[in-house]
């Protein structure tokens, strides 16, 4: 595996994102909603860089797919979602690849009638989108490579790594 984005680069970028988000939502009833499981590390760090009061909720999303392949139906769970009606919601995920997960989640959250609904992702994969939608905030644009670490997994491993890495053929099962 080789490192694509270091822990230091991630930390710096999250400070910038937090400052921008704090400015945008100043005086607003903000709820940050993380997408389990990939966003947990990002959402924990992002929250601590947002300098205004806000609440936290989670949703789950899974798509029927192989370890590194994309496509398939996205299944959404809202059992951990607090009441977001009339609140400003920032949906936070690890990566925007095809965009199908975020797109599906936005439709679901919209049913609860939030005051506003925006998206923040750590990584945005260049040129992979299959939906008519872009994230409102993103940490880094990356090439179309399979990445792990900082919450992102390959077959449920590697989430604990502090940096973003690219797997090499010998790392793949
Ligand atoms: P999308 O629906 O295609 O945008 O994919 C979003 C989800 O796919 C993310 O929440 C990740 O769980 C997973 N994913 C997409 N690309 C990668 C990757 O390069 N590494 C790890 N997980 C990925
Ligand atoms: Mg995920």
Short mmCIF file of N, CA and C and ligand atoms in Angstrom, two decimals:
data_model
loop_
_atom_site.label_atom_id
_atom_site.label_comp_id
_atom_site.label_asym_id
_atom_site.label_seq_id
_atom_site.Cartn_x
_atom_site.Cartn_y
_atom_site.Cartn_z
N UNK A 1 0.84 -1.20 0.00
CA UNK A 1 0.00 0.00 0.00
C UNK A 1 0.87 1.25 0.00
N UNK A 2 0.42 2.28 -0.66
CA UNK A 2 1.15 3.55 -0.55
C UNK A 2 0.21 4.66 -0.11
N UNK A 3 0.78 5.70 0.49
CA UNK A 3 -0.03 6.78 1.05
C UNK A 3 -0.39 7.79 -0.03
N UNK A 4 -1.68 8.10 -0.11
CA UNK A 4 -2.15 9.11 -1.06
C UNK A 4 -2.30 10.46 -0.35
N UNK A 5 -2.86 10.43 0.88
CA UNK A 5 -3.06 11.65 1.66
C UNK A 5 -2.61 11.36 3.09
N UNK A 6 -1.73 12.18 3.61
CA UNK A 6 -1.20 11.93 4.96
C UNK A 6 -2.18 12.40 6.03
N UNK A 7 -1.97 11.88 7.24
CA UNK A 7 -2.80 12.29 8.38
C UNK A 7 -2.71 13.79 8.61
N UNK A 8 -1.52 14.37 8.39
CA UNK A 8 -1.33 15.81 8.60
C UNK A 8 -2.13 16.60 7.56
N UNK A 9 -2.11 16.15 6.32
CA UNK A 9 -2.88 16.84 5.27
C UNK A 9 -4.37 16.78 5.58
N UNK A 10 -4.83 15.63 6.06
CA UNK A 10 -6.25 15.48 6.40
C UNK A 10 -6.61 16.45 7.53
N UNK A 11 -5.78 16.50 8.55
CA UNK A 11 -6.07 17.36 9.71
C UNK A 11 -6.17 18.83 9.30
N UNK A 12 -5.23 19.27 8.45
CA UNK A 12 -5.24 20.67 8.00
C UNK A 12 -6.51 20.99 7.21
N UNK A 13 -6.87 20.08 6.32
CA UNK A 13 -8.03 20.31 5.45
C UNK A 13 -9.32 20.33 6.27
N UNK A 14 -9.39 19.48 7.29
CA UNK A 14 -10.60 19.42 8.12
C UNK A 14 -10.75 20.71 8.93
N UNK A 15 -9.64 21.30 9.33
CA UNK A 15 -9.72 22.60 10.02
C UNK A 15 -10.35 23.64 9.10
N UNK A 16 -9.93 23.64 7.83
CA UNK A 16 -10.48 24.59 6.86
C UNK A 16 -11.97 24.34 6.63
N UNK A 17 -12.33 23.07 6.46
CA UNK A 17 -13.75 22.74 6.24
C UNK A 17 -14.58 23.17 7.44
N UNK A 18 -14.07 22.89 8.64
CA UNK A 18 -14.79 23.25 9.86
C UNK A 18 -15.03 24.74 9.95
N UNK A 19 -14.04 25.52 9.57
CA UNK A 19 -14.17 26.99 9.63
C UNK A 19 -15.25 27.46 8.66
N UNK A 20 -15.23 26.91 7.45
CA UNK A 20 -16.24 27.28 6.44
C UNK A 20 -17.64 26.90 6.90
N UNK A 21 -17.76 25.68 7.42
CA UNK A 21 -19.07 25.19 7.87
C UNK A 21 -19.57 26.03 9.05
N UNK A 22 -18.69 26.36 9.97
CA UNK A 22 -19.08 27.18 11.13
C UNK A 22 -19.63 28.53 10.69
N UNK A 23 -19.00 29.09 9.68
CA UNK A 23 -19.42 30.40 9.17
C UNK A 23 -20.80 30.29 8.51
N UNK A 24 -20.98 29.25 7.72
CA UNK A 24 -22.24 29.06 7.00
C UNK A 24 -23.42 28.87 7.95
N UNK A 25 -23.20 28.10 9.03
CA UNK A 25 -24.32 27.71 9.89
C UNK A 25 -24.39 28.50 11.19
N UNK A 26 -23.61 29.56 11.31
CA UNK A 26 -23.64 30.40 12.51
C UNK A 26 -25.08 30.80 12.85
N UNK A 27 -25.51 30.54 14.08
CA UNK A 27 -26.87 30.93 14.51
C UNK A 27 -27.97 30.02 14.01
N UNK A 28 -27.61 28.92 13.35
CA UNK A 28 -28.61 28.01 12.77
C UNK A 28 -28.67 26.70 13.57
N UNK A 29 -29.82 26.01 13.55
CA UNK A 29 -29.95 24.74 14.28
C UNK A 29 -29.38 23.57 13.46
N UNK A 30 -28.07 23.39 13.57
CA UNK A 30 -27.36 22.42 12.72
C UNK A 30 -27.38 21.01 13.31
N UNK A 31 -27.69 20.03 12.48
CA UNK A 31 -27.50 18.61 12.83
C UNK A 31 -26.57 17.99 11.79
N UNK A 32 -25.47 17.43 12.27
CA UNK A 32 -24.55 16.70 11.41
C UNK A 32 -25.00 15.24 11.40
N UNK A 33 -25.16 14.68 10.20
CA UNK A 33 -25.62 13.29 10.08
C UNK A 33 -24.55 12.48 9.36
N UNK A 34 -23.91 11.57 10.09
CA UNK A 34 -22.87 10.73 9.51
C UNK A 34 -23.45 9.47 8.89
N UNK A 35 -22.80 8.99 7.84
CA UNK A 35 -23.22 7.75 7.19
C UNK A 35 -22.32 6.62 7.72
N UNK A 36 -22.93 5.67 8.42
CA UNK A 36 -22.18 4.54 8.98
C UNK A 36 -21.85 3.53 7.89
N UNK A 37 -20.68 2.88 7.99
CA UNK A 37 -19.66 3.06 9.02
C UNK A 37 -18.52 3.96 8.55
N UNK A 38 -18.43 4.16 7.25
CA UNK A 38 -17.24 4.81 6.68
C UNK A 38 -16.95 6.20 7.17
N UNK A 39 -17.98 6.94 7.64
CA UNK A 39 -17.77 8.35 7.98
C UNK A 39 -17.35 8.56 9.43
N UNK A 40 -17.29 7.50 10.25
CA UNK A 40 -17.15 7.74 11.70
C UNK A 40 -15.91 8.56 12.08
N UNK A 41 -14.80 8.27 11.45
CA UNK A 41 -13.57 8.98 11.84
C UNK A 41 -13.61 10.41 11.32
N UNK A 42 -14.05 10.56 10.09
CA UNK A 42 -14.18 11.90 9.51
C UNK A 42 -15.18 12.74 10.31
N UNK A 43 -16.32 12.17 10.63
CA UNK A 43 -17.36 12.96 11.31
C UNK A 43 -16.88 13.35 12.71
N UNK A 44 -16.14 12.46 13.38
CA UNK A 44 -15.64 12.78 14.73
C UNK A 44 -14.64 13.93 14.68
N UNK A 45 -13.76 13.92 13.69
CA UNK A 45 -12.78 15.01 13.56
C UNK A 45 -13.45 16.29 13.07
N UNK A 46 -14.36 16.15 12.11
CA UNK A 46 -15.03 17.34 11.57
C UNK A 46 -15.83 18.06 12.65
N UNK A 47 -16.55 17.29 13.47
CA UNK A 47 -17.34 17.91 14.55
C UNK A 47 -16.48 18.78 15.45
N UNK A 48 -15.27 18.28 15.76
CA UNK A 48 -14.40 19.03 16.68
C UNK A 48 -13.75 20.22 16.00
N UNK A 49 -13.91 20.33 14.70
CA UNK A 49 -13.40 21.54 14.02
C UNK A 49 -14.54 22.51 13.70
N UNK A 50 -15.78 22.12 14.03
CA UNK A 50 -16.92 23.03 13.84
C UNK A 50 -17.12 23.76 15.16
N UNK A 51 -16.93 25.06 15.13
CA UNK A 51 -16.89 25.84 16.38
C UNK A 51 -18.23 26.36 16.84
N UNK A 52 -19.32 25.86 16.31
CA UNK A 52 -20.65 26.30 16.73
C UNK A 52 -21.43 25.09 17.25
N UNK A 53 -22.43 25.34 18.12
CA UNK A 53 -23.19 24.20 18.66
C UNK A 53 -23.89 23.42 17.55
N UNK A 54 -23.89 22.10 17.65
CA UNK A 54 -24.61 21.29 16.68
C UNK A 54 -24.90 19.92 17.27
N UNK A 55 -25.86 19.23 16.67
CA UNK A 55 -26.24 17.89 17.09
C UNK A 55 -25.68 16.86 16.13
N UNK A 56 -25.77 15.59 16.56
CA UNK A 56 -25.21 14.49 15.75
C UNK A 56 -26.24 13.39 15.57
N UNK A 57 -26.33 12.87 14.40
CA UNK A 57 -27.14 11.69 14.13
C UNK A 57 -26.41 10.80 13.14
N UNK A 58 -26.96 9.61 12.94
CA UNK A 58 -26.36 8.69 11.96
C UNK A 58 -27.44 8.06 11.09
N UNK A 59 -27.05 7.71 9.90
CA UNK A 59 -27.87 6.86 9.04
C UNK A 59 -26.97 5.72 8.56
N UNK A 60 -27.58 4.65 8.13
CA UNK A 60 -26.79 3.58 7.52
C UNK A 60 -27.13 3.49 6.04
N UNK A 61 -26.15 3.04 5.29
CA UNK A 61 -26.37 2.84 3.86
C UNK A 61 -25.49 1.69 3.42
N UNK A 62 -26.06 0.80 2.68
CA UNK A 62 -25.23 -0.26 2.12
C UNK A 62 -25.72 -0.59 0.73
N UNK A 63 -24.77 -0.84 -0.14
CA UNK A 63 -25.15 -1.23 -1.49
C UNK A 63 -24.68 -2.66 -1.71
N UNK A 64 -25.45 -3.41 -2.41
CA UNK A 64 -25.07 -4.79 -2.72
C UNK A 64 -23.99 -4.74 -3.75
N UNK A 65 -22.78 -5.05 -3.32
CA UNK A 65 -21.63 -4.96 -4.21
C UNK A 65 -20.53 -5.84 -3.68
N UNK A 66 -19.56 -6.12 -4.53
CA UNK A 66 -18.38 -6.85 -4.08
C UNK A 66 -17.50 -5.93 -3.27
N UNK A 67 -16.35 -6.42 -2.87
CA UNK A 67 -15.47 -5.66 -1.99
C UNK A 67 -15.07 -4.31 -2.59
N UNK A 68 -14.75 -4.27 -3.86
CA UNK A 68 -14.28 -3.01 -4.44
C UNK A 68 -15.09 -2.57 -5.65
N UNK A 69 -16.16 -3.29 -5.95
CA UNK A 69 -16.92 -2.93 -7.14
C UNK A 69 -18.11 -2.07 -6.76
N UNK A 70 -18.54 -1.27 -7.68
CA UNK A 70 -19.67 -0.38 -7.39
C UNK A 70 -20.91 -0.85 -8.14
N UNK A 71 -22.03 -0.25 -7.79
CA UNK A 71 -23.27 -0.56 -8.49
C UNK A 71 -24.23 -1.25 -7.55
N UNK A 72 -25.44 -1.42 -7.98
CA UNK A 72 -26.43 -2.11 -7.17
C UNK A 72 -27.32 -1.16 -6.41
N UNK A 73 -28.32 -1.75 -5.79
CA UNK A 73 -29.34 -1.00 -5.05
C UNK A 73 -28.78 -0.52 -3.71
N UNK A 74 -29.10 0.70 -3.30
CA UNK A 74 -28.65 1.23 -2.01
C UNK A 74 -29.77 1.05 -0.99
N UNK A 75 -29.44 0.39 0.13
CA UNK A 75 -30.41 0.21 1.21
C UNK A 75 -30.08 1.16 2.34
N UNK A 76 -31.10 1.88 2.84
CA UNK A 76 -30.88 2.94 3.81
C UNK A 76 -31.56 2.60 5.12
N UNK A 77 -30.90 2.93 6.26
CA UNK A 77 -31.50 2.75 7.58
C UNK A 77 -31.53 4.07 8.33
N UNK A 78 -32.68 4.41 8.93
CA UNK A 78 -32.82 5.70 9.61
C UNK A 78 -33.13 5.52 11.11
N UNK A 79 -32.86 4.33 11.64
CA UNK A 79 -33.15 4.05 13.04
C UNK A 79 -32.35 4.89 14.02
N UNK A 80 -31.21 5.44 13.62
CA UNK A 80 -30.35 6.24 14.50
C UNK A 80 -30.45 7.73 14.19
N UNK A 81 -31.45 8.08 13.39
CA UNK A 81 -31.59 9.48 12.98
C UNK A 81 -32.49 10.23 13.97
N UNK A 82 -31.99 11.33 14.58
CA UNK A 82 -32.85 12.12 15.47
C UNK A 82 -33.84 12.92 14.62
N UNK A 83 -34.73 13.67 15.29
CA UNK A 83 -35.70 14.51 14.57
C UNK A 83 -34.95 15.66 13.88
N UNK A 84 -35.06 15.74 12.56
CA UNK A 84 -34.35 16.79 11.82
C UNK A 84 -35.31 17.78 11.17
N UNK A 85 -36.60 17.65 11.50
CA UNK A 85 -37.58 18.57 10.92
C UNK A 85 -37.24 20.01 11.32
N UNK A 86 -37.21 20.89 10.34
CA UNK A 86 -36.88 22.32 10.53
C UNK A 86 -35.44 22.56 11.00
N UNK A 87 -34.60 21.57 10.93
CA UNK A 87 -33.19 21.78 11.28
C UNK A 87 -32.34 21.80 10.01
N UNK A 88 -31.18 22.45 10.10
CA UNK A 88 -30.23 22.44 8.98
C UNK A 88 -29.40 21.18 9.07
N UNK A 89 -29.43 20.39 8.03
CA UNK A 89 -28.77 19.09 8.07
C UNK A 89 -27.55 19.08 7.15
N UNK A 90 -26.44 18.60 7.71
CA UNK A 90 -25.24 18.38 6.91
C UNK A 90 -24.96 16.88 6.91
N UNK A 91 -25.17 16.26 5.76
CA UNK A 91 -24.95 14.82 5.61
C UNK A 91 -23.47 14.58 5.30
N UNK A 92 -22.83 13.74 6.12
CA UNK A 92 -21.37 13.57 6.03
C UNK A 92 -21.02 12.13 5.67
N UNK A 93 -20.32 11.95 4.56
CA UNK A 93 -19.87 10.60 4.20
C UNK A 93 -18.38 10.61 3.89
N UNK A 94 -17.81 9.41 3.84
CA UNK A 94 -16.37 9.31 3.59
C UNK A 94 -16.01 9.67 2.16
N UNK A 95 -16.81 9.18 1.20
CA UNK A 95 -16.39 9.35 -0.20
C UNK A 95 -17.59 9.46 -1.13
N UNK A 96 -17.46 10.29 -2.12
CA UNK A 96 -18.45 10.42 -3.19
C UNK A 96 -17.83 9.75 -4.41
N UNK A 97 -18.34 8.58 -4.73
CA UNK A 97 -17.80 7.81 -5.86
C UNK A 97 -18.79 7.94 -7.02
N UNK A 98 -19.76 7.03 -7.10
CA UNK A 98 -20.80 7.20 -8.13
C UNK A 98 -21.82 8.25 -7.69
N UNK A 99 -21.89 8.52 -6.38
CA UNK A 99 -22.86 9.48 -5.86
C UNK A 99 -24.21 8.86 -5.57
N UNK A 100 -24.36 7.56 -5.86
CA UNK A 100 -25.67 6.93 -5.68
C UNK A 100 -26.08 6.85 -4.22
N UNK A 101 -25.09 6.60 -3.34
CA UNK A 101 -25.40 6.52 -1.91
C UNK A 101 -25.91 7.86 -1.38
N UNK A 102 -25.17 8.92 -1.65
CA UNK A 102 -25.55 10.26 -1.19
C UNK A 102 -26.90 10.67 -1.78
N UNK A 103 -27.08 10.38 -3.04
CA UNK A 103 -28.31 10.76 -3.73
C UNK A 103 -29.52 10.08 -3.08
N UNK A 104 -29.36 8.79 -2.80
CA UNK A 104 -30.43 8.01 -2.17
C UNK A 104 -30.72 8.53 -0.77
N UNK A 105 -29.65 8.85 -0.01
CA UNK A 105 -29.82 9.34 1.36
C UNK A 105 -30.48 10.72 1.38
N UNK A 106 -30.14 11.56 0.44
CA UNK A 106 -30.75 12.90 0.39
C UNK A 106 -32.26 12.79 0.20
N UNK A 107 -32.66 11.89 -0.69
CA UNK A 107 -34.10 11.67 -0.92
C UNK A 107 -34.78 11.24 0.36
N UNK A 108 -34.13 10.32 1.09
CA UNK A 108 -34.69 9.80 2.33
C UNK A 108 -34.81 10.91 3.39
N UNK A 109 -33.73 11.68 3.58
CA UNK A 109 -33.72 12.72 4.61
C UNK A 109 -34.71 13.82 4.29
N UNK A 110 -34.90 14.08 3.03
CA UNK A 110 -35.81 15.14 2.61
C UNK A 110 -37.24 14.87 3.06
N UNK A 111 -37.60 13.59 3.22
CA UNK A 111 -38.95 13.25 3.70
C UNK A 111 -39.22 13.83 5.07
N UNK A 112 -38.15 14.03 5.88
CA UNK A 112 -38.32 14.54 7.25
C UNK A 112 -38.44 16.07 7.27
N UNK A 113 -38.43 16.71 6.10
CA UNK A 113 -38.59 18.16 5.98
C UNK A 113 -37.57 18.97 6.79
N UNK A 114 -36.29 18.77 6.56
CA UNK A 114 -35.28 19.63 7.22
C UNK A 114 -35.36 21.05 6.64
N UNK A 115 -34.83 22.03 7.40
CA UNK A 115 -34.83 23.42 6.91
C UNK A 115 -33.89 23.55 5.72
N UNK A 116 -32.78 22.82 5.76
CA UNK A 116 -31.85 22.78 4.62
C UNK A 116 -31.11 21.45 4.67
N UNK A 117 -30.53 21.09 3.54
CA UNK A 117 -29.88 19.79 3.43
C UNK A 117 -28.66 19.94 2.53
N UNK A 118 -27.47 19.76 3.13
CA UNK A 118 -26.24 19.84 2.33
C UNK A 118 -25.39 18.60 2.60
N UNK A 119 -24.34 18.45 1.79
CA UNK A 119 -23.51 17.25 1.92
C UNK A 119 -22.03 17.64 2.06
N UNK A 120 -21.31 16.87 2.88
CA UNK A 120 -19.86 17.02 3.00
C UNK A 120 -19.23 15.65 2.90
N UNK A 121 -18.22 15.52 2.05
CA UNK A 121 -17.49 14.26 1.94
C UNK A 121 -16.00 14.55 2.07
N UNK A 122 -15.27 13.58 2.61
CA UNK A 122 -13.83 13.77 2.69
C UNK A 122 -13.21 13.69 1.30
N UNK A 123 -13.64 12.67 0.54
CA UNK A 123 -13.03 12.41 -0.77
C UNK A 123 -14.07 12.46 -1.88
N UNK A 124 -13.64 12.97 -3.01
CA UNK A 124 -14.52 13.04 -4.18
C UNK A 124 -13.75 12.42 -5.33
N UNK A 125 -14.26 11.27 -5.80
CA UNK A 125 -13.56 10.56 -6.89
C UNK A 125 -13.88 11.21 -8.22
N UNK A 126 -12.83 11.62 -8.85
CA UNK A 126 -12.92 12.35 -10.10
C UNK A 126 -13.62 11.55 -11.21
N UNK A 127 -14.64 12.15 -11.81
CA UNK A 127 -15.22 11.57 -13.02
C UNK A 127 -15.97 10.27 -12.86
N UNK A 128 -16.41 9.94 -11.63
CA UNK A 128 -17.10 8.67 -11.42
C UNK A 128 -18.59 8.84 -11.21
N UNK A 129 -19.06 10.08 -11.17
CA UNK A 129 -20.45 10.32 -10.79
C UNK A 129 -21.44 9.71 -11.77
N UNK A 130 -22.48 9.11 -11.22
CA UNK A 130 -23.59 8.58 -12.04
C UNK A 130 -24.87 9.33 -11.71
N UNK A 131 -24.76 10.42 -10.95
CA UNK A 131 -25.95 11.17 -10.56
C UNK A 131 -25.76 12.65 -10.87
N UNK A 132 -26.88 13.38 -10.92
CA UNK A 132 -26.86 14.79 -11.29
C UNK A 132 -26.76 15.61 -10.00
N UNK A 133 -25.58 15.54 -9.36
CA UNK A 133 -25.44 16.07 -8.01
C UNK A 133 -23.96 16.16 -7.68
N UNK A 134 -23.55 17.21 -6.97
CA UNK A 134 -22.16 17.30 -6.50
C UNK A 134 -22.19 17.58 -4.99
N UNK A 135 -21.16 17.14 -4.26
CA UNK A 135 -21.14 17.44 -2.82
C UNK A 135 -20.96 18.95 -2.57
N UNK A 136 -21.59 19.47 -1.52
CA UNK A 136 -21.45 20.89 -1.20
C UNK A 136 -20.06 21.19 -0.65
N UNK A 137 -19.52 20.28 0.15
CA UNK A 137 -18.17 20.44 0.70
C UNK A 137 -17.40 19.15 0.46
N UNK A 138 -16.15 19.29 0.07
CA UNK A 138 -15.31 18.09 -0.05
C UNK A 138 -13.90 18.42 0.41
N UNK A 139 -13.25 17.38 0.98
CA UNK A 139 -11.89 17.56 1.45
C UNK A 139 -10.89 17.53 0.32
N UNK A 140 -10.90 16.45 -0.45
CA UNK A 140 -9.91 16.25 -1.50
C UNK A 140 -10.57 15.59 -2.72
N UNK A 141 -10.14 16.01 -3.91
CA UNK A 141 -10.48 15.29 -5.13
C UNK A 141 -9.40 14.24 -5.33
N UNK A 142 -9.81 13.01 -5.63
CA UNK A 142 -8.80 11.96 -5.84
C UNK A 142 -9.07 11.27 -7.18
N UNK A 143 -8.03 10.66 -7.75
CA UNK A 143 -8.24 9.91 -9.00
C UNK A 143 -9.07 8.65 -8.74
N UNK A 144 -9.49 8.01 -9.80
CA UNK A 144 -10.34 6.81 -9.68
C UNK A 144 -9.51 5.59 -9.28
N UNK A 145 -9.16 5.56 -7.98
CA UNK A 145 -8.41 4.44 -7.42
C UNK A 145 -9.14 3.98 -6.18
N UNK A 146 -8.98 2.73 -5.80
CA UNK A 146 -9.63 2.24 -4.59
C UNK A 146 -8.78 2.60 -3.38
N UNK A 147 -9.36 3.38 -2.47
CA UNK A 147 -8.60 3.90 -1.32
C UNK A 147 -9.13 3.31 -0.02
N UNK A 148 -8.26 3.25 0.98
CA UNK A 148 -8.64 2.76 2.30
C UNK A 148 -8.03 3.66 3.37
N UNK A 149 -8.49 3.45 4.60
CA UNK A 149 -7.95 4.19 5.75
C UNK A 149 -8.85 5.34 6.13
N UNK A 150 -8.63 5.86 7.35
CA UNK A 150 -9.41 6.99 7.84
C UNK A 150 -10.92 6.70 7.70
N UNK A 151 -11.31 5.46 8.04
CA UNK A 151 -12.72 5.07 7.98
C UNK A 151 -13.08 4.24 6.78
N UNK A 152 -12.33 4.40 5.70
CA UNK A 152 -12.67 3.66 4.47
C UNK A 152 -12.09 2.24 4.53
N UNK A 153 -12.87 1.28 4.05
CA UNK A 153 -12.47 -0.12 4.18
C UNK A 153 -12.29 -0.81 2.86
N UNK A 154 -11.56 -1.92 2.93
CA UNK A 154 -11.58 -2.93 1.87
C UNK A 154 -12.02 -4.21 2.55
N UNK A 155 -13.20 -4.69 2.22
CA UNK A 155 -13.75 -5.90 2.84
C UNK A 155 -13.72 -5.78 4.38
N UNK A 156 -14.07 -4.59 4.87
CA UNK A 156 -14.18 -4.26 6.31
C UNK A 156 -12.85 -4.14 7.05
N UNK A 157 -11.73 -4.21 6.35
CA UNK A 157 -10.42 -3.99 6.99
C UNK A 157 -9.89 -2.60 6.62
N UNK A 158 -8.84 -2.18 7.31
CA UNK A 158 -8.07 -0.96 7.04
C UNK A 158 -8.72 0.34 7.53
N UNK A 159 -9.91 0.28 8.16
CA UNK A 159 -10.59 1.53 8.56
C UNK A 159 -9.79 2.34 9.56
N UNK A 160 -8.95 1.64 10.37
CA UNK A 160 -8.23 2.29 11.47
C UNK A 160 -7.04 3.12 11.03
N UNK A 161 -6.60 2.99 9.79
CA UNK A 161 -5.39 3.69 9.37
C UNK A 161 -5.58 5.21 9.44
N UNK A 162 -4.58 5.95 9.92
CA UNK A 162 -4.74 7.39 10.10
C UNK A 162 -4.65 8.19 8.79
N UNK A 163 -4.16 7.54 7.73
CA UNK A 163 -4.01 8.23 6.44
C UNK A 163 -4.89 7.56 5.38
N UNK A 164 -4.96 8.17 4.20
CA UNK A 164 -5.64 7.54 3.07
C UNK A 164 -4.58 6.85 2.22
N UNK A 165 -4.79 5.54 1.99
CA UNK A 165 -3.83 4.79 1.20
C UNK A 165 -4.48 4.14 0.00
N UNK A 166 -3.64 3.78 -0.97
CA UNK A 166 -4.10 3.06 -2.16
C UNK A 166 -3.57 1.64 -2.06
N UNK A 167 -4.45 0.67 -2.21
CA UNK A 167 -4.04 -0.72 -2.14
C UNK A 167 -3.35 -1.12 -3.43
N UNK A 168 -2.37 -1.99 -3.29
CA UNK A 168 -1.67 -2.50 -4.47
C UNK A 168 -2.11 -3.94 -4.70
N UNK A 169 -1.89 -4.47 -5.90
CA UNK A 169 -2.43 -5.80 -6.24
C UNK A 169 -2.18 -6.86 -5.18
N UNK A 170 -1.01 -6.85 -4.54
CA UNK A 170 -0.72 -7.89 -3.54
C UNK A 170 -1.53 -7.73 -2.27
N UNK A 171 -2.16 -6.52 -2.05
CA UNK A 171 -3.00 -6.31 -0.88
C UNK A 171 -4.42 -6.82 -1.10
N UNK A 172 -4.78 -7.07 -2.34
CA UNK A 172 -6.17 -7.44 -2.65
C UNK A 172 -6.36 -8.94 -2.52
N UNK A 173 -7.50 -9.30 -1.88
CA UNK A 173 -7.78 -10.73 -1.66
C UNK A 173 -8.38 -11.35 -2.91
P1 LIG B 1 -21.14 5.72 -4.16
O1 LIG B 1 -22.54 5.39 -3.82
O2 LIG B 1 -20.67 5.04 -5.41
O3 LIG B 1 -20.83 7.20 -4.20
O4 LIG B 1 -20.21 5.06 -3.08
C1 LIG B 1 -20.18 5.47 -1.82
C2 LIG B 1 -19.75 4.36 -0.90
O5 LIG B 1 -18.96 3.35 -1.57
C3 LIG B 1 -18.87 4.95 0.15
O6 LIG B 1 -19.63 5.31 1.29
C4 LIG B 1 -17.90 3.83 0.44
O7 LIG B 1 -18.42 3.00 1.45
C5 LIG B 1 -17.83 3.01 -0.82
N1 LIG B 1 -16.61 3.33 -1.63
C6 LIG B 1 -16.58 3.92 -2.83
N2 LIG B 1 -15.31 4.06 -3.27
C7 LIG B 1 -14.52 3.53 -2.29
C8 LIG B 1 -13.09 3.39 -2.14
O8 LIG B 1 -12.26 3.77 -2.99
N3 LIG B 1 -12.67 2.79 -1.01
C9 LIG B 1 -13.54 2.37 -0.03
N4 LIG B 1 -14.86 2.49 -0.12
C10 LIG B 1 -15.35 3.06 -1.26
MG1 LIG B 2 -19.56 3.80 3.09
#
